Amino acid sequence: MFTLTNISVVLLATTAINLIATIISWQRRGTAGGRYFALGMAGITFWTLAASFDYAAIPIPLKVFFAKLEYTGYNIAFGSFALFVLIFTGYEDWLEKSWVKALPWIIPLSNILLAWTNDWHGWLWSGFTRSDIGDNTVIFEHGPGYLWAVVTGYLMILVIILPLWQASRRGSELSHRQARLLFAASLIPIVGNLLYLFESPQLRGVDWTPISFSLAGVLFLLALFGTRLLDIVPIARDKLINSLADGMIVLDMHDRIIDVNQAAARMVDSQPATLIGKGLAEVGLFPHSFSTRPPDQEIKTELEIGTIDKRYFDVLLSPLRDGRGKLLGALIIFRNITERKENELRLRHLTQAVEQSPASVLITDFHGNITYVNPYFTDLTGYAPGEVIGKNPNVMQSGYTPDEVYREMWHTIQSGQTWHGEFLNRKKNGDLYWENVVIAPVMDQEGHIVSFIAVKEDITERKRAEDNLRTANQQLESRLREIEALQASLHEQAIRDPLTQLHNRRFLDEAIEQEFHHAQRALESLSVILLDIDFFKAINDTYGHAVGDACLVALAELLRQHVRKSDIVCRYGGEEFMLVLRATQLAGATQYAERLRLLVADQTFYIDAVEIKFTISLGISTFPAHGTNHREIINKSDDALYASKRTGRNRVTAWTEAHQIKDGDDHRY
């Protein structure tokens, strides 16, 4: 007869079975996934033990306490078994990152927290009803959190059983049996939980899920003892075979694939499970001409596969026999040697390129002794290979390349870098020749320098052409400098007065317009002073034109010494001179003109032992006070000069309207 006491006894027996599985798995915790399997079994054991106490207890608070322990136990089992299954089914690479390893614990820990905080929120259960079965059974009135616990629980179960189902269909026979037992053991609690969720009203309150673990525990023990689960040997076998870089295929007597490793499956972009049972011809890995009939002895061969995208394989075909020597099938082990073949082809092409190269190629050992020279080296230098092999390249030195070049070269290449430079070397017959050289170190796999390779280009003709071009350029540059100096001299002559060496009227016409534009942009004043020597005609008549010219030169030198660098002084014509004063208003120009007048008046000029004194008259006009353009300002300074002449000479006159010259007036006297 069914009683709650019987359930407690069954659960205690289940706990004992699971405890045995826990102890055995803990003893094998050092194997791949063993620690997680042992922790999962401990969670199940804790769960079934708490469930047995739950069915034995009567007070509701005590039953709630044991229910919380049950939640703790099976959620620990969920997280642990999820990690074990990932390792068991070959996805342990996913767990290399700690955050991925933490993912399977998110749901279990959230459900454990939900159970232990239920007294605060009531989301998991909110009330209790005694079952008709007896006082030991309580029906929990579930809240919205219970739906979350059920859905996430089944999600965790899927994470566990789906990889186990896939593992039960691939790998070795031993791996098949282990995965099938674990898959069946994981399905049994699902059946028990479905009975609890959809049980009849007469049995409400009885959770068959922990009870079902009595049978699941037996399957776990069978997996541990019968299939050597967590034993290093079967796990290592699959790990070893699948970690091989070489492809491995096992064929039966009918050329059907009965086992294949990951490397072979990757070569046809497939998974091992999808290849089991197929004929080797269906896979398309080997050409139809390749015979896979089990041979009497091992056969080694090399295959070329493909026409455009060629691949090369080393293949070992071995017979498989049982202990009595009966032929059971064949084992194919093959290695992709495409990269090696391509390297051999590249090396062959490189060797041909070096032998036929129009550049000189020389290889030395680490100490600098020659180990190889190509044919062009012999053509260029006249040295046959036998004359230089084993010798130092300094046999070709001419003595004209500076020692610093060689020191820099050795320092560069011995530090593992490539050196570029030029040598002036000597051929066997004594002729000198220039080489453009690139020397690079050759490293071994550990990064140590084992040799040096030098590629040299004969640049003798280029050097000769460069020397000729350099000489021609130097001659051309010299001619250009002469032309530039002549042009500069001609330009100066064109804008200089040959007598006074002041700027002339031509220069003034170019410069004054620019000065006015500058003054307009900068909103500055600009003054023009026009001056000439009083009674200059009398000087010429009295002393001669040579003395008159000397007076002009003396006045020009005096003006040159007393003007600013920014001002313009030029010979305007005859005995007339013009000063253009930048940023100078009328008052400043007037003071400056007065100083000049006094300076000339007080000066005695000695010309050809003749003492000569003369005075000057000056006229001033200013922009913008007296006009808007340079022509207007010059004309008005001319009018002001006329006023100085007319009113007695030896004076400074600033322009006013009263000084405007009427038509017909003439101040040239």
XYZ file of C-alpha atoms in Angstrom:
669
model
C 0.000 0.000 0.000
C 1.269 3.464 -0.928
C 2.169 5.568 2.152
C 4.302 8.628 2.785
C 6.533 6.487 4.958
C 7.298 4.345 1.910
C 8.247 7.495 -0.042
C 10.684 8.546 2.685
C 12.254 5.090 2.675
C 12.587 5.122 -1.131
C 14.163 8.581 -0.992
C 16.619 7.472 1.679
C 17.578 4.504 -0.496
C 17.925 6.875 -3.472
C 20.125 9.122 -1.353
C 22.336 6.146 -0.507
C 22.701 5.213 -4.200
C 23.521 8.806 -5.146
C 25.938 9.109 -2.232
C 27.863 6.086 -3.514
C 28.014 7.675 -7.000
C 29.134 10.943 -5.389
C 31.971 9.278 -3.473
C 33.175 7.338 -6.521
C 33.089 10.408 -8.777
C 34.842 12.518 -6.142
C 37.659 9.962 -6.085
C 38.018 10.573 -9.839
C 37.661 14.348 -9.639
C 41.098 14.843 -11.211
C 39.912 13.593 -14.608
C 38.356 15.860 -17.250
C 35.040 17.139 -15.890
C 35.258 14.849 -12.853
C 35.008 17.668 -10.313
C 31.815 19.037 -11.902
C 30.254 15.548 -12.124
C 31.036 14.912 -8.445
C 29.585 18.301 -7.456
C 26.440 17.547 -9.495
C 26.014 14.163 -7.790
C 26.503 15.865 -4.414
C 23.718 18.294 -5.325
C 21.378 15.404 -6.225
C 22.269 13.565 -3.020
C 21.563 16.690 -0.977
C 18.275 17.128 -2.846
C 16.974 13.564 -2.278
C 18.050 13.665 1.382
C 16.215 16.959 1.941
C 13.163 15.505 0.132
C 13.121 12.451 2.442
C 13.125 14.755 5.483
C 10.436 16.851 3.843
C 8.074 13.857 3.541
C 8.829 12.837 7.134
C 8.170 16.305 8.596
C 4.715 17.574 9.638
C 5.036 21.274 10.685
C 4.667 23.524 7.686
C 7.603 25.843 8.585
C 9.854 22.780 8.744
C 8.557 21.510 5.393
C 9.219 24.964 3.865
C 12.769 24.847 5.192
C 13.381 21.450 3.571
C 11.804 22.723 0.322
C 14.388 25.514 0.244
C 17.122 22.912 0.742
C 15.684 20.921 -2.175
C 15.825 24.026 -4.393
C 19.440 24.486 -3.358
C 20.369 20.888 -4.081
C 18.937 20.412 -7.552
C 19.983 23.880 -8.773
C 23.554 23.104 -7.734
C 23.184 19.881 -9.710
C 21.923 21.816 -12.764
C 24.926 24.167 -12.890
C 27.495 21.425 -12.201
C 26.105 18.923 -14.719
C 25.883 21.628 -17.399
C 29.629 22.296 -17.052
C 30.415 18.553 -16.964
C 28.417 17.887 -20.119
C 30.206 20.679 -22.007
C 33.552 19.088 -21.144
C 32.355 15.512 -21.763
C 30.965 16.360 -25.207
C 34.101 18.153 -26.367
C 33.183 21.826 -25.820
C 35.724 22.451 -23.051
C 37.380 25.153 -25.177
C 34.359 27.328 -24.455
C 35.260 27.321 -20.761
C 38.691 28.890 -21.188
C 37.177 32.280 -20.371
C 35.959 32.675 -16.806
C 32.840 34.625 -17.790
C 31.691 31.742 -20.041
C 32.249 29.314 -17.167
C 29.993 31.491 -14.986
C 27.042 31.493 -17.433
C 25.570 28.071 -16.421
C 25.351 29.304 -12.812
C 23.209 32.388 -13.499
C 19.846 30.566 -13.578
C 20.549 28.115 -10.688
C 21.805 30.845 -8.375
C 18.857 33.096 -9.223
C 16.413 30.255 -8.368
C 18.225 29.505 -5.099
C 18.015 33.188 -4.191
C 14.326 33.207 -5.156
C 13.622 30.285 -2.787
C 15.498 31.634 0.236
C 13.955 35.111 -0.072
C 10.399 33.855 -0.660
C 9.351 34.818 2.888
C 9.813 38.472 1.846
C 8.085 38.478 -1.569
C 5.993 35.291 -1.869
C 6.734 34.933 -5.597
C 7.572 31.197 -5.424
C 4.789 30.079 -3.038
C 2.283 32.158 -1.147
C 0.208 29.607 0.803
C -0.154 25.960 1.830
C -2.917 23.374 1.910
C -2.822 20.005 3.614
C -3.147 17.155 1.131
C -5.852 14.496 1.448
C -3.071 11.909 1.600
C -2.031 12.906 5.104
C -0.565 15.569 7.365
C 2.924 14.873 5.991
C 1.957 16.187 2.570
C 1.406 19.865 1.853
C 0.238 21.406 -1.405
C 2.157 24.591 -2.127
C 0.115 27.439 -3.619
C 2.604 28.643 -6.232
C 3.151 32.250 -7.268
C 4.494 33.755 -10.568
C 8.074 32.882 -9.602
C 7.220 29.175 -9.793
C 6.603 29.471 -13.544
C 10.051 31.090 -13.866
C 11.613 28.226 -11.866
C 9.889 25.575 -14.037
C 10.762 27.215 -17.379
C 14.390 27.922 -16.470
C 14.729 24.430 -14.960
C 13.678 22.824 -18.217
C 16.003 25.179 -20.084
C 18.901 23.914 -17.978
C 17.810 20.325 -18.665
C 17.917 21.055 -22.419
C 21.445 22.438 -22.017
C 22.367 19.087 -20.479
C 20.492 16.514 -22.596
C 20.961 17.987 -26.090
C 24.806 17.695 -26.119
C 24.457 14.210 -24.571
C 22.089 13.185 -27.363
C 24.591 14.419 -29.971
C 27.467 12.640 -28.179
C 25.516 9.374 -28.175
C 25.653 9.374 -31.995
C 29.366 10.020 -32.571
C 32.792 9.000 -31.338
C 33.941 5.555 -30.306
C 31.649 2.765 -29.136
C 32.706 3.323 -25.547
C 31.866 7.015 -25.810
C 28.490 6.053 -27.331
C 27.632 3.856 -24.341
C 28.697 6.483 -21.819
C 26.663 9.220 -23.511
C 23.579 6.974 -23.840
C 23.596 6.090 -20.145
C 23.996 9.745 -19.135
C 21.271 10.741 -21.610
C 18.857 8.117 -20.205
C 19.695 9.074 -16.612
C 18.902 12.728 -17.459
C 15.531 11.832 -19.065
C 14.176 9.842 -16.101
C 13.828 12.885 -13.740
C 11.961 14.699 -16.525
C 9.343 11.947 -16.521
C 9.098 12.182 -12.727
C 8.684 15.952 -12.878
C 5.955 15.685 -15.532
C 4.063 13.236 -13.253
C 4.275 15.843 -10.494
C 3.043 18.660 -12.708
C 0.154 16.702 -14.184
C -0.616 14.144 -11.402
C -4.102 13.093 -10.377
C -5.895 14.970 -7.562
C -5.562 11.882 -5.299
C -1.761 12.219 -5.317
C -1.449 15.989 -5.207
C 1.518 17.099 -3.174
C 3.725 14.106 -4.077
C 6.833 15.161 -6.097
C 8.043 12.171 -8.101
C 11.131 13.974 -9.381
C 13.527 13.119 -6.518
C 11.998 9.639 -6.304
C 12.901 9.045 -9.978
C 16.555 9.543 -9.122
C 16.557 6.079 -7.559
C 16.662 4.702 -11.104
C 18.796 7.585 -12.452
C 21.357 6.912 -9.720
C 21.582 3.282 -10.792
C 22.315 4.460 -14.369
C 24.990 6.837 -13.072
C 26.629 3.944 -11.202
C 26.442 1.801 -14.314
C 28.160 4.549 -16.303
C 30.876 4.868 -13.663
C 31.547 1.128 -13.329
C 30.309 -0.420 -16.562
C 31.700 2.129 -19.045
C 34.543 3.538 -16.909
C 33.065 7.053 -16.978
C 35.602 9.603 -15.690
C 38.338 7.062 -16.357
C 41.307 8.752 -18.030
C 41.709 6.036 -20.695
C 38.535 6.411 -22.795
C 38.505 10.175 -22.411
C 42.155 10.410 -23.360
C 41.616 8.162 -26.365
C 38.970 10.432 -27.876
C 40.949 13.515 -26.910
C 44.095 12.092 -28.478
C 42.442 11.016 -31.712
C 40.511 14.260 -32.137
C 43.494 16.437 -31.285
C 45.621 14.884 -34.019
C 46.527 17.331 -36.751
C 46.569 14.421 -39.209
C 43.312 13.113 -40.637
C 42.280 9.587 -39.610
C 39.551 7.447 -41.182
C 38.633 3.851 -40.301
C 36.917 1.851 -43.063
C 35.149 -1.479 -42.927
C 35.464 -4.107 -45.613
C 32.887 -2.264 -47.750
C 34.727 1.089 -47.748
C 32.239 2.559 -45.296
C 33.467 5.020 -42.686
C 33.065 3.588 -39.179
C 35.232 6.111 -37.353
C 36.735 9.493 -38.242
C 38.487 12.211 -36.273
C 37.916 15.983 -36.244
C 40.893 16.759 -38.502
C 39.562 14.541 -41.308
C 36.048 15.939 -40.940
C 37.340 19.526 -41.172
C 39.015 18.754 -44.491
C 35.570 18.199 -46.031
C 33.877 20.961 -43.966
C 31.785 18.483 -42.004
C 31.360 16.938 -38.556
C 32.468 13.380 -37.661
C 28.931 12.268 -36.812
C 27.641 13.156 -40.301
C 30.354 11.039 -41.987
C 29.823 7.808 -40.032
C 28.301 5.135 -42.278
C 29.032 6.913 -45.560
C 31.131 5.405 -48.298
C 34.535 6.988 -48.766
C 33.657 7.874 -52.377
C 30.640 9.890 -51.154
C 32.835 12.107 -49.005
C 34.863 13.244 -52.010
C 38.105 13.629 -50.118
C 40.180 11.319 -52.337
C 40.072 10.930 -56.130
C 38.217 7.926 -57.547
C 41.510 6.527 -58.796
C 42.703 6.101 -55.199
C 42.145 2.481 -54.172
C 41.123 1.959 -50.536
C 40.731 -1.798 -50.644
C 42.371 -3.171 -47.497
C 45.983 -3.939 -48.461
C 48.067 -6.823 -47.189
C 50.669 -4.396 -45.873
C 51.126 -0.688 -45.300
C 51.172 1.528 -48.367
C 52.626 5.052 -48.377
C 51.850 7.395 -51.218
C 51.438 11.050 -52.113
C 48.224 12.391 -53.647
C 47.536 15.554 -55.615
C 43.884 16.592 -55.329
C 42.132 19.321 -57.330
C 42.932 21.091 -60.575
C 42.764 24.804 -59.778
C 43.024 24.891 -55.986
C 45.451 22.009 -55.672
C 46.100 20.220 -52.392
C 48.762 17.639 -51.636
C 48.586 14.816 -49.075
C 50.922 12.217 -47.636
C 48.745 9.093 -47.227
C 49.356 5.960 -45.152
C 46.956 3.082 -45.870
C 47.191 0.255 -43.304
C 45.218 -3.015 -42.944
C 43.176 -3.554 -39.751
C 43.098 -7.086 -38.365
C 41.634 -8.696 -35.267
C 43.616 -10.718 -32.768
C 43.462 -13.790 -35.020
C 44.769 -11.874 -38.021
C 41.441 -11.641 -39.837
C 41.188 -8.571 -42.081
C 38.483 -6.241 -40.749
C 39.035 -3.081 -42.778
C 41.556 -0.353 -43.368
C 43.002 2.621 -41.538
C 43.823 5.758 -43.540
C 46.064 8.391 -41.972
C 46.721 11.410 -44.174
C 48.514 14.686 -43.725
C 47.983 17.873 -45.700
C 51.402 18.760 -47.112
C 50.157 21.514 -49.432
C 52.120 24.198 -47.607
C 55.283 22.082 -47.724
C 54.852 21.412 -51.436
C 54.203 25.073 -52.117
C 57.308 25.996 -50.121
C 59.336 23.484 -52.133
C 57.971 24.978 -55.342
C 58.734 28.508 -54.149
C 62.228 27.411 -53.145
C 62.788 25.888 -56.583
C 61.585 29.074 -58.279
C 63.686 31.185 -55.943
C 66.761 29.101 -56.676
C 66.200 29.490 -60.405
C 65.641 33.227 -59.984
C 68.874 33.599 -58.015
C 70.858 31.541 -60.512
C 69.509 33.555 -63.451
C 69.443 36.919 -61.675
C 71.061 39.909 -63.421
C 72.220 41.006 -59.969
C 75.191 39.630 -58.099
C 74.102 37.397 -55.162
C 76.503 36.388 -52.407
C 75.803 34.391 -49.223
C 78.130 34.228 -46.230
C 78.042 32.368 -42.925
C 77.715 34.143 -39.583
C 81.467 34.912 -39.559
C 81.369 36.501 -43.007
C 82.953 33.659 -45.012
C 81.472 33.172 -48.477
C 79.320 30.038 -48.897
C 77.614 30.777 -52.236
C 77.897 33.085 -55.258
C 75.624 33.087 -58.303
C 76.832 33.032 -61.942
C 76.444 36.798 -62.396
C 78.903 37.354 -59.531
C 81.517 35.488 -61.567
C 80.653 37.428 -64.736
C 80.978 40.731 -62.890
C 84.052 40.205 -60.719
C 85.948 37.574 -62.713
C 86.223 35.356 -59.614
C 85.085 31.741 -60.074
C 83.123 30.190 -57.178
C 86.074 27.994 -56.191
C 88.277 31.099 -55.831
C 86.049 32.820 -53.256
C 84.064 30.075 -51.456
C 85.309 29.955 -47.863
C 87.011 33.341 -48.141
C 85.995 36.740 -46.785
C 84.439 39.244 -49.224
C 87.241 41.682 -48.394
C 89.232 40.087 -51.244
C 87.248 42.478 -53.477
C 87.836 45.609 -51.414
C 89.519 48.463 -53.264
C 90.613 50.471 -50.252
C 88.587 53.466 -51.374
C 85.422 52.673 -49.367
C 85.721 54.350 -45.930
C 86.109 52.055 -42.909
C 83.106 53.763 -41.303
C 80.885 52.255 -43.995
C 81.986 48.708 -43.111
C 81.592 49.345 -39.364
C 78.080 50.656 -39.883
C 77.252 47.673 -42.123
C 78.368 45.066 -39.562
C 76.638 46.843 -36.713
C 73.370 46.913 -38.678
C 73.280 43.323 -39.941
C 74.538 41.788 -36.687
C 71.654 43.519 -34.878
C 69.231 41.701 -37.192
C 68.450 44.588 -39.536
C 68.872 45.066 -43.275
C 71.680 47.339 -44.502
C 71.636 49.422 -47.699
C 74.744 51.080 -49.066
C 77.371 51.370 -51.780
C 80.864 49.920 -52.195
C 83.690 50.854 -54.539
C 85.239 47.413 -55.113
C 87.962 45.927 -57.304
C 87.570 43.119 -59.852
C 89.980 40.257 -60.248
C 91.666 42.093 -63.144
C 92.106 45.228 -61.000
C 89.322 47.330 -62.505
C 87.279 49.396 -60.068
C 83.498 49.142 -60.048
C 80.640 50.540 -57.972
C 78.021 48.305 -56.325
C 74.679 49.172 -54.764
C 74.376 46.579 -51.979
C 71.508 45.227 -49.837
C 72.625 42.848 -47.075
C 70.085 41.041 -44.890
C 70.551 38.542 -42.041
C 68.985 35.065 -42.291
C 67.450 33.780 -39.029
C 66.746 30.263 -37.768
C 63.496 29.313 -36.025
C 64.805 30.555 -32.678
C 65.632 33.956 -34.159
C 69.400 33.464 -34.219
C 71.416 34.761 -37.193
C 72.895 31.896 -39.185
C 74.009 33.632 -42.379
C 73.883 36.798 -44.452
C 72.683 37.284 -48.014
C 73.911 40.176 -50.149
C 72.277 41.307 -53.379
C 74.529 43.627 -55.379
C 73.822 45.759 -58.421
C 76.601 47.039 -60.664
C 76.100 50.820 -60.756
C 79.423 51.793 -62.313
C 77.851 53.289 -65.427
C 75.233 55.050 -63.342
C 77.943 56.537 -61.133
C 79.863 57.687 -64.210
C 76.709 59.253 -65.617
C 75.987 60.870 -62.236
C 79.522 62.335 -62.158
C 79.103 63.707 -65.679
C 75.693 65.090 -64.820
C 77.015 66.591 -61.592
C 79.838 68.332 -63.490
C 77.387 69.620 -66.075
C 75.052 70.827 -63.344
C 77.876 72.621 -61.575
C 78.860 74.339 -64.808
C 75.232 75.229 -65.470
C 74.785 76.550 -61.933
C 77.906 78.694 -62.363
C 76.549 80.106 -65.629
C 73.163 80.728 -64.016
C 74.788 82.576 -61.132
C 76.684 84.746 -63.626
C 73.476 85.462 -65.518
C 71.600 86.235 -62.306
C 74.375 88.597 -61.184
C 74.351 90.273 -64.607
C 70.566 90.592 -64.515
C 70.724 92.049 -61.014
C 73.414 94.495 -62.152
C 71.393 95.501 -65.194
C 68.308 95.946 -63.075
C 70.204 98.127 -60.621
C 71.627 100.147 -63.473
C 68.149 100.579 -64.868
C 66.746 101.976 -61.602
C 69.854 103.899 -60.420
C 71.052 107.327 -61.441
C 74.558 106.732 -62.805
C 75.885 110.009 -61.369
C 74.513 110.022 -57.794
C 73.777 106.288 -57.424
C 70.393 107.236 -55.992
C 67.250 105.641 -57.351
C 66.076 107.301 -60.520
C 62.763 108.477 -61.894
C 61.980 105.025 -63.314
C 62.263 103.388 -59.898
C 60.198 106.175 -58.360
C 57.349 105.590 -60.804
C 57.166 101.917 -59.701
C 57.723 102.395 -55.969
C 55.607 105.427 -55.203
C 52.407 103.799 -56.444
C 52.999 100.848 -54.102
C 53.697 103.241 -51.218
C 50.393 105.010 -51.812
C 48.493 101.692 -51.901
C 50.108 100.720 -48.614
C 49.205 104.068 -47.036
C 45.591 103.700 -48.210
C 45.262 100.175 -46.768
C 46.955 101.083 -43.483
C 45.141 104.435 -43.225
C 48.518 106.178 -42.832
C 49.844 109.532 -43.928
C 52.537 109.804 -46.584
C 54.588 112.939 -47.337
C 56.531 113.930 -50.468
C 59.442 116.430 -50.363
C 60.704 117.862 -53.630
C 63.983 119.857 -53.396
C 66.653 121.293 -55.644
C 69.913 123.319 -55.423
C 69.442 127.062 -55.505
C 71.195 128.893 -58.363
C 72.566 125.605 -59.727
C 72.979 127.153 -63.203
C 75.309 129.730 -61.731
C 77.481 126.962 -60.209
C 77.749 125.283 -63.586
C 78.525 128.573 -65.324
C 81.122 129.589 -62.723
C 82.909 126.343 -61.936
C 81.974 124.141 -64.843
C 79.689 121.173 -65.210
C 82.133 118.789 -63.518
C 81.923 120.762 -60.306
C 78.159 120.992 -60.685
C 77.973 117.218 -61.022
C 80.178 116.882 -57.910
C 77.737 119.117 -55.989
C 74.889 116.822 -57.007
C 76.868 113.784 -55.822
C 77.699 115.470 -52.496
C 74.059 116.402 -51.901
C 72.964 112.866 -52.793
C 75.347 111.374 -50.220
C 74.115 113.750 -47.547
C 70.475 112.830 -48.253
C 71.340 109.094 -48.218
C 72.880 109.492 -44.744
C 69.874 111.302 -43.255
C 66.856 109.317 -44.431
C 65.198 106.312 -42.809
C 65.485 102.859 -44.338
C 61.765 102.862 -44.989
C 61.941 106.182 -46.918
C 62.627 106.642 -50.623
C 65.240 109.120 -51.883
C 65.834 109.547 -55.614
C 67.123 111.976 -58.208
C 63.995 113.386 -59.757
C 65.737 115.161 -62.647
C 68.533 117.754 -63.190
C 69.306 119.266 -59.791
C 65.944 118.095 -58.306
C 65.657 115.346 -55.684
C 62.546 113.724 -54.176
C 61.995 112.181 -50.752
C 58.979 109.913 -50.025
C 58.420 109.610 -46.273
C 56.256 106.668 -45.120
C 53.828 107.164 -42.175
C 54.758 110.854 -41.875
C 52.278 113.668 -41.437
C 52.777 117.253 -42.665
C 54.229 118.562 -39.380
C 56.833 115.809 -39.168
C 57.767 116.213 -42.828
C 58.147 119.966 -42.354
C 60.486 119.533 -39.345
C 62.535 116.953 -41.241
C 62.794 119.221 -44.334
C 63.891 122.133 -42.177
C 66.700 120.071 -40.644
C 67.884 119.126 -44.127
C 67.795 122.749 -45.257
C 69.896 123.894 -42.287
C 72.289 120.961 -42.692
C 73.007 121.919 -46.326
C 73.174 125.637 -45.622
C 75.793 125.104 -42.900
C 77.815 122.693 -44.982
C 80.940 123.644 -46.969
C 81.710 121.329 -49.847
C 85.324 120.926 -51.012
C 85.438 119.962 -54.649
C 88.774 119.951 -56.518
C 90.288 122.228 -53.837
C 87.408 124.649 -54.369
C 85.214 125.653 -51.442
C 81.612 125.728 -52.475
C 78.558 126.545 -50.425
C 75.003 126.306 -51.709
C 71.485 126.123 -50.347
C 68.412 124.130 -51.204
C 64.732 124.950 -51.510
C 62.077 122.396 -50.493
C 58.369 121.880 -51.176
C 56.123 119.511 -49.216
C 52.719 117.938 -49.773
C 51.024 115.162 -47.749
C 48.553 112.367 -48.429
C 45.656 112.374 -47.755
C 45.511 115.997 -46.620
C 46.547 117.407 -50.032
C 45.315 114.791 -52.490
C 44.033 111.282 -53.147
C 46.747 109.904 -55.452
C 50.469 110.116 -55.953
C 50.335 112.284 -59.091
C 48.305 114.898 -57.313
C 50.645 114.886 -54.306
C 53.790 115.157 -56.492
C 52.319 118.064 -58.437
C 51.470 119.904 -55.247
C 54.936 119.340 -53.770
C 56.248 120.810 -57.048
C 53.951 123.820 -56.555
C 55.260 124.181 -52.974
C 58.877 124.073 -54.246
C 58.026 126.825 -56.741
C 56.649 128.869 -53.861
C 59.945 128.443 -51.977
C 61.842 129.646 -55.049
C 59.544 132.538 -55.624
C 59.693 133.759 -52.036
C 63.469 133.884 -51.760
C 64.880 130.372 -51.905
C 66.666 128.512 -49.070
C 63.381 127.793 -47.399
C 60.778 125.054 -46.789
C 57.224 125.515 -48.016
C 54.271 123.244 -47.302
C 51.584 123.303 -49.980
C 48.440 125.314 -49.591
C 45.837 126.360 -52.138
C 47.588 129.705 -52.355
C 50.593 127.925 -53.865
C 48.616 126.503 -56.776
C 50.528 127.348 -59.975
C 48.408 128.960 -62.614
C 48.672 128.046 -66.228
C 51.652 129.776 -67.812
C 53.600 130.171 -64.580
C 57.151 128.899 -64.647
C 59.360 128.409 -61.622
C 62.348 126.962 -63.449
C 64.983 129.662 -62.816
